[in-house]
XYZ file of C-alpha atoms in Angstrom:
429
model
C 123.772 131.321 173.806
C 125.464 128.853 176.447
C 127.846 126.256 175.589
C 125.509 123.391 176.683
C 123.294 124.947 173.723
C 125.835 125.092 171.507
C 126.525 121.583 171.900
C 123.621 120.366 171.315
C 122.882 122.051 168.647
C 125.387 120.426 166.880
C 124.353 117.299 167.627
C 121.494 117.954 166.090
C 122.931 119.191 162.977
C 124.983 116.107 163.007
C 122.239 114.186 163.326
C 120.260 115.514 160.429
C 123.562 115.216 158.179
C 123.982 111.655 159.238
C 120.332 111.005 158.787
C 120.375 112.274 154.851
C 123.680 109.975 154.139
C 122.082 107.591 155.635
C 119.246 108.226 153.076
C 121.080 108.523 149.874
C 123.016 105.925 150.622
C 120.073 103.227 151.472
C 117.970 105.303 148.830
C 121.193 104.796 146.048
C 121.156 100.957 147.065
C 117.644 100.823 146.202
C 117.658 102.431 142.983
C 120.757 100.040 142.063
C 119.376 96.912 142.792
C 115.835 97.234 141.328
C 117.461 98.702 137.882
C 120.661 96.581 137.692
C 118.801 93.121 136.285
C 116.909 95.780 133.453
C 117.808 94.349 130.460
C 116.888 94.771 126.306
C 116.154 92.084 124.481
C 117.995 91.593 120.668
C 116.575 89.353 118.388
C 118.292 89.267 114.927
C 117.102 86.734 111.666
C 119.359 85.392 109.404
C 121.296 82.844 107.694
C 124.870 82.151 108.388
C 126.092 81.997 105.504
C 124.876 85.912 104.223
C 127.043 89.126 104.555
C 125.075 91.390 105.799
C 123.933 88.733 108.689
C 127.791 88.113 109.592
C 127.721 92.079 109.658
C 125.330 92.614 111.905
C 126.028 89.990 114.333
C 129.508 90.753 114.745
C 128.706 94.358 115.533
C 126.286 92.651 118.298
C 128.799 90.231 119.933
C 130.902 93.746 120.362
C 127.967 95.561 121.960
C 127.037 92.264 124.233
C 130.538 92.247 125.410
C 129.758 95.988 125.992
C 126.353 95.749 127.898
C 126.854 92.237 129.161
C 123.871 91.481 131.423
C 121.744 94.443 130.577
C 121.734 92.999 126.925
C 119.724 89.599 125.682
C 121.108 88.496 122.683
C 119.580 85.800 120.816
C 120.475 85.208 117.072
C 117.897 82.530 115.023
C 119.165 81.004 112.031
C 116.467 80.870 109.394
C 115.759 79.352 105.926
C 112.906 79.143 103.647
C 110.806 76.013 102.595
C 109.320 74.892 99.745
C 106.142 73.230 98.987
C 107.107 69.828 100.061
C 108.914 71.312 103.159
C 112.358 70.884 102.417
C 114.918 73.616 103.495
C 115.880 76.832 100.830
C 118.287 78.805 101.845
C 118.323 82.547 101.467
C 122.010 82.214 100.452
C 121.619 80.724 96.719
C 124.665 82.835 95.817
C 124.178 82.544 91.906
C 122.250 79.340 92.401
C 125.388 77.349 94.067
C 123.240 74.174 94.767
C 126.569 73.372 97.321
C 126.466 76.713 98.990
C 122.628 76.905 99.735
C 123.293 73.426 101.157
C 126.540 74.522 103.467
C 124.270 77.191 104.303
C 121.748 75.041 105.652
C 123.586 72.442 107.848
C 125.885 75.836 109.228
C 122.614 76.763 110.539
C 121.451 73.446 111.852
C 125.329 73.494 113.744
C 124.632 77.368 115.431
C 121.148 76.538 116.659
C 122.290 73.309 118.535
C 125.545 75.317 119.520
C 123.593 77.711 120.763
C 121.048 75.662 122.398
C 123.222 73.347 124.773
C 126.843 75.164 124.317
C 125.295 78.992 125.037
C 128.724 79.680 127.334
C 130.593 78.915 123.967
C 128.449 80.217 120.926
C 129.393 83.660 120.700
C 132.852 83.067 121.069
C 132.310 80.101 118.133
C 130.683 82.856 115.627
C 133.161 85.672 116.489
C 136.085 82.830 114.850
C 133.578 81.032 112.690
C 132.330 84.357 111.276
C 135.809 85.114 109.868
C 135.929 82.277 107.176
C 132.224 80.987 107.094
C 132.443 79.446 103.833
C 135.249 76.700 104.658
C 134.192 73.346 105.256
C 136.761 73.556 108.944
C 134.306 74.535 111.298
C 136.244 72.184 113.740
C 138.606 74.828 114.361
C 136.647 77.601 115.234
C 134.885 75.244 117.835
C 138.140 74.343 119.562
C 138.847 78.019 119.553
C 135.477 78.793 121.574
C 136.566 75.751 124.448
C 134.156 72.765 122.653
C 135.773 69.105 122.731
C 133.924 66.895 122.043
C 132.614 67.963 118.575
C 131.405 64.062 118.000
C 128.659 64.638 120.308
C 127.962 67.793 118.543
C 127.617 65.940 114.680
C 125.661 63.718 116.659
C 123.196 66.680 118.080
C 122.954 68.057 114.502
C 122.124 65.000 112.557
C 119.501 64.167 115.380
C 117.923 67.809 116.486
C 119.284 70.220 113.703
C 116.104 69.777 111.078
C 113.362 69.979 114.208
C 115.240 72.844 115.471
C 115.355 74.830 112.451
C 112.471 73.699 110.985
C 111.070 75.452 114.452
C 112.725 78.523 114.110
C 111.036 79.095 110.319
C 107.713 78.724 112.418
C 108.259 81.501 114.627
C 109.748 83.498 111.898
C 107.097 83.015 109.740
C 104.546 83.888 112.510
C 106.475 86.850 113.336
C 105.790 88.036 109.682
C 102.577 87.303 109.721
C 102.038 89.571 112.785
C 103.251 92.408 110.740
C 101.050 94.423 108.384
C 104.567 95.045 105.698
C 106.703 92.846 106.483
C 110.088 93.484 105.539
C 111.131 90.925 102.075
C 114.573 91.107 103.008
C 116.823 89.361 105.633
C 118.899 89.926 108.063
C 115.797 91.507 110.511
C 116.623 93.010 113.911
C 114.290 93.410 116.838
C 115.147 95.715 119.524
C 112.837 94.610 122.290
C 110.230 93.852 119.882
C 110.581 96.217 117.361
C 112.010 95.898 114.131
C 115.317 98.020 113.565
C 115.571 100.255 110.490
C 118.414 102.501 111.196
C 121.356 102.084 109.918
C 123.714 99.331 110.445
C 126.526 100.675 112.275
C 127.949 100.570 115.559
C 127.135 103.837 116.585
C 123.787 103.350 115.792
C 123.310 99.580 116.905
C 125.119 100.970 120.045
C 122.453 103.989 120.329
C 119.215 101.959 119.643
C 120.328 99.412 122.293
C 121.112 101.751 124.680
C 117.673 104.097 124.502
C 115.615 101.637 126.095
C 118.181 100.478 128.954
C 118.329 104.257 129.505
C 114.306 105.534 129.022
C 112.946 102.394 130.838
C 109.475 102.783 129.781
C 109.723 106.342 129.501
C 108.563 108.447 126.239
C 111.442 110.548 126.763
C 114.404 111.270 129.265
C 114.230 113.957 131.265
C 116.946 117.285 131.006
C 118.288 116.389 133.769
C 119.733 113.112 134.958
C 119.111 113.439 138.258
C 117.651 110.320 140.461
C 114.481 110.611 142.472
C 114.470 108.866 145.928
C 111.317 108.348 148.144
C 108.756 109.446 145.701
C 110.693 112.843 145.333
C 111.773 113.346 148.911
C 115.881 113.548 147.612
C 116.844 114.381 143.873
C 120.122 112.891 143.085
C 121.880 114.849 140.028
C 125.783 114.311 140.462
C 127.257 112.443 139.214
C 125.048 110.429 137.275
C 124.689 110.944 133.259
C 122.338 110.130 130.580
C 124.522 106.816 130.016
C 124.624 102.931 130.115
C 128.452 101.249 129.805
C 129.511 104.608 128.483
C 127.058 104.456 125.478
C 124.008 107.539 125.192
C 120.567 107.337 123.223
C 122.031 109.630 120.319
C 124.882 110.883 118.369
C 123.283 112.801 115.915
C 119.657 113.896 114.544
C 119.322 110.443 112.762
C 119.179 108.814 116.264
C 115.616 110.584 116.880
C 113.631 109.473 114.081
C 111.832 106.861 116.854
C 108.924 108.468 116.465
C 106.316 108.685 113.675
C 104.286 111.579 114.863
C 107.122 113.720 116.197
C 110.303 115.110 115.070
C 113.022 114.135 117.163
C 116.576 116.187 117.720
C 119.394 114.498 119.528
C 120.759 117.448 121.987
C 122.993 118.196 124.374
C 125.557 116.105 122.336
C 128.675 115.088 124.226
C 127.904 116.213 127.731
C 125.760 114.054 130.524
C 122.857 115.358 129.157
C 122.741 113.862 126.056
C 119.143 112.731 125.031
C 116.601 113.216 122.242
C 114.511 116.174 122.299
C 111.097 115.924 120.257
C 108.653 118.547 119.300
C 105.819 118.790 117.082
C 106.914 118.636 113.310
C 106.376 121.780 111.287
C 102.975 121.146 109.240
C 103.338 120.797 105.688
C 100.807 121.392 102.800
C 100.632 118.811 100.345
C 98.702 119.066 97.479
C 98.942 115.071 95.415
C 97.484 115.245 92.123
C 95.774 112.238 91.449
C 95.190 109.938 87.993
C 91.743 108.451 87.745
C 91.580 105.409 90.083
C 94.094 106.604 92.031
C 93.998 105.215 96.233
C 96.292 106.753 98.576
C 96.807 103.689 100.366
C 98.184 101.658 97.644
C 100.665 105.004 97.377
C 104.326 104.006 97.762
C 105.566 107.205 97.038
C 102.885 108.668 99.445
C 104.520 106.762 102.114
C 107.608 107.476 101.557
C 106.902 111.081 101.725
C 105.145 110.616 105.418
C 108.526 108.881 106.016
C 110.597 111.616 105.509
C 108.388 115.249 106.301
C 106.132 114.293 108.950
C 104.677 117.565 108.950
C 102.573 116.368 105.585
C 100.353 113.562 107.567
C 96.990 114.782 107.475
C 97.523 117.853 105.892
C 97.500 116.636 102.408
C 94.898 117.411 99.958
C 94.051 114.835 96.778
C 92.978 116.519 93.427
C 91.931 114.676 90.643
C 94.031 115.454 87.650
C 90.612 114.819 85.664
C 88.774 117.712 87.581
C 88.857 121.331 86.500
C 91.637 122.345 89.399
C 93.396 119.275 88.594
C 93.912 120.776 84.763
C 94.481 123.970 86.074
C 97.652 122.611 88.304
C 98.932 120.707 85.487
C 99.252 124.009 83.560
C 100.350 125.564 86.529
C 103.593 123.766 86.656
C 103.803 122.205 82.950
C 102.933 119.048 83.820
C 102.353 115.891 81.248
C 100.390 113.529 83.511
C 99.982 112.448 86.921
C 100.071 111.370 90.348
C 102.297 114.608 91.103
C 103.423 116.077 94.687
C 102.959 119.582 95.322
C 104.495 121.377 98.350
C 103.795 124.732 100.307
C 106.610 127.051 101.134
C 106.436 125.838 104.560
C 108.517 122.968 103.528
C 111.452 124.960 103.930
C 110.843 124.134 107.787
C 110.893 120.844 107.722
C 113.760 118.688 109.917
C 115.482 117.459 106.760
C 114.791 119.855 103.814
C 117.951 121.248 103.342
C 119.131 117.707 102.899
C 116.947 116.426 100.116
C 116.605 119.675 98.347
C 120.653 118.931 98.043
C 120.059 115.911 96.837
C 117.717 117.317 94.493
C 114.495 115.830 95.449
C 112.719 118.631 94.951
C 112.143 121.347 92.295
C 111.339 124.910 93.020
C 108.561 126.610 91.194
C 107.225 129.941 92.224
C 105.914 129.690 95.624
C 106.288 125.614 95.396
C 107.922 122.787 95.692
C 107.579 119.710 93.262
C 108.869 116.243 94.050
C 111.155 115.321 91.563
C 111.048 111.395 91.365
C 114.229 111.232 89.096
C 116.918 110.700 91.255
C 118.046 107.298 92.173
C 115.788 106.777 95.832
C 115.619 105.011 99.039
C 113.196 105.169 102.002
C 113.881 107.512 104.716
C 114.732 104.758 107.410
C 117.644 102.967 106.195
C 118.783 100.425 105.657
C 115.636 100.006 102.688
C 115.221 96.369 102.826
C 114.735 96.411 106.089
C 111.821 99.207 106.104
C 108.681 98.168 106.827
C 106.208 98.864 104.088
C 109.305 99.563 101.940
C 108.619 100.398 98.361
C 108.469 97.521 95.992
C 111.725 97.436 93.760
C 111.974 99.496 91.085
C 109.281 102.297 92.665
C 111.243 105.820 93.134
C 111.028 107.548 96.488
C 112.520 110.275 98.586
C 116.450 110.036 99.025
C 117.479 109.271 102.527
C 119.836 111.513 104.181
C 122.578 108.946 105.187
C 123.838 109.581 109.024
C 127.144 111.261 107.799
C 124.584 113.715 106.254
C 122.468 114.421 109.414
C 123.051 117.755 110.883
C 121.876 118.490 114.157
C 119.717 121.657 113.535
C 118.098 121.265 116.338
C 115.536 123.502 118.783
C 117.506 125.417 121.524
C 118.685 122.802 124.070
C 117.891 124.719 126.840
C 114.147 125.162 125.493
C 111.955 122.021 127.438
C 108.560 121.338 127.529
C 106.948 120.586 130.829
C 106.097 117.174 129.895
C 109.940 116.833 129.702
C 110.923 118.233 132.745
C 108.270 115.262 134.671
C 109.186 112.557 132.435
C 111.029 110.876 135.540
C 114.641 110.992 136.783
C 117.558 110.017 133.834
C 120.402 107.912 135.164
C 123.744 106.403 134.242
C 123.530 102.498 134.723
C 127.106 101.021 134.758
């Protein structure tokens, strides 16, 4: 080989180095700006006034500061009406005619704030939020840069009834959109759907963070690599399964997103952290049934599809009437009915060890029976938030709280083929 060949054969390998940087680099630019205005959209209902609304929204003005852009936050002050339309507040703190009424006009003074001072709200409710119920909400407003807080009396007196009274509307409609609508307040929608996790920041932080992350995907992919040119380049370093530093899932609990699947959060602490999902393990359910009995009317039934998702459609109604039906309530020395019956192959359900500890179930031979004793909540806490949540007083399965959640989970390394197309995984900072 000459020298002239030598030379220009590394041109040419310079060349076709230069020409891939050249690639990633336009390809990287690409990817950046048609992902960096995605954004989820946070709608929370409430009432100023109410803990567990100042709860929530506190935790959210943390995680906006967090996502910034990539998160919408809006926050809608509601009430209730009566019959003549006038304003009842959700906040009748041991029927406190004046505190229902502070209630009301501190939500007719957010939703103008929030209306025509947006650069200053947040920073009004993150001081206002700290002493709600004194009558100085002067202060808090100087504290978030307002001045001229006579305009602002002036905006309430003259706006604050139309603008709540339109924010009832859309809640209302909202509710009646929904086949169970939750009967408690605060509600949180996470682009659209309502939030029934639990109400902390790892999990507010989590549930945020899965759609920024999935964007429209069922599922992230193993990897978190970044496809360029319809697959030409695969990008894998050093991106991460990660927006502002925040991942899909800490823990099991963070995978319960979907009804017909039983979700595993994997991979925990690394780049690849993500929810895994695989079919849950089928359960045999035997319900014994009183006369007149409908399934569908069923709390306790749907609590129980809640929590082992295995049992949907493999569950089999006797009548307690019926000759089997008397011959189950000998069985297992029963007095009466409805009663749930379980297969062994509960035992491989996601969260059996869990509720058997927390004695929700009683073995009997080759069975398990649902004991309704022990004090209950649904499966997808917080309760009142639960859609279709049992009516009060009606027993169900205990949840598992998230400190409880163990992450028994398939092999990471095991992925389904599905999961290894679902589209490249990135870290969006």
């Amino acid at each position: 080989m000459t020298i002239k060949t030598i030379f220009k054969l590394r041109k040419v390998i310079l060349g076709v180095v230069l020409l891939l940087v050249l690639i990633i680099l336009i390809g990287g630019g690409y990817f950046y700006l048609k992902n960096k205005d995605k954004t989820v959209i946070v709608n929370l209902y409430g009432t100023s006034t109410d803990v567990n609304t100042r709860q929530v929204e506190n935790m959210l003005l943390i995680l906006k500061e967090r996502f910034g852009s990539r998160m919408s936050l809006d926050i809608h002050l509601i009430t209730d009406r009566d019959e003549e339309g006038n304003f009842v507040s959700f906040n009748e703190l041991n029927n406190q005619e004046e505190i229902a009424l502070f209630d009301i006009e501190e939500n007719k003074r957010q939703i103008v704030l929030q209306k025509y001072y947006p650069e200053n709200f947040y920073r009004y409710l993150e001081s206002r939020n700290t002493d709600i119920l004194t009558v100085d909400w002067q202060s808090p407003a100087f504290y978030a840069g307002l001045k001229d807080l006579e305009e602002i009396d002036k905006l309430v007196e003259n706006e604050g009834s139309d603008l709540l009274n339109q924010e009832v509307d859309d809640f209302k409609a909202w509710r009646e959109s929904l086949s169970a609508p939750p009967s408690t307040i605060p509600n949180l929608l996470i682009d659209g759907e309502l939030y029934t996790g639990t109400v902390n920041m790892l999990s507010l932080g989590a549930a945020i963070a899965k759609p920024l992350l999935r964007q429209g995907r069922d599922f992230l992919p193993k990897s978190p690599y970044r496809s360029l040119f319809s697959g030409a380049v695969l990008v894998s370093s050093p991106f991460a399964h990660k927006v502002a530093g925040i991942t899909e899932c800490y823990n099991n609990f963070h995978c319960d997103d979907k009804p017909d699947q039983e979700g595993f959060c994997v991979d925990i602490g690394t780049n690849k952290t993500r929810c895994y999902y695989a079919e849950p393990a089928k359960v045999d359910l035997t319900v014994l049934a009183p006369d007149g009995y409908d399934r569908d009317d069923d709390v306790l039934l749907w609590s129980i599809k809640q929590n082992i998702k295995g049992a949907v459609g493999n569950i089999n109604v006797v009548d307690a009437a019926s000759s089997e039906g008397r011959d189950l309530l000998a069985q297992f020395n029963l007095t009466g009915a409805p009663a749930y019956i379980f297969a062994r192959n509960l035992e491989a359900t996601k969260y059996f060890n869990l509720l058997r500890a927390r004695n929700n179930f009683i073995e009997i031979g080759d069975f398990y029976l649902l004991n309704v004793q022990p004090p209950a909540q649904v499966l997808n806490e917080p309760q009142e938030e639960a859609q279709g949540a049992p009516e009060e007083g009606v027993e169900a399965l205990e949840t598992p709280s998230e400190g409880e959640v163990q992450n028994e989970s398939p092999e990471s390394g095991a992925e389904t083929e599905e999961e290894e197309e679902a589209g490249e995984g990135e870290e969006i900072e």
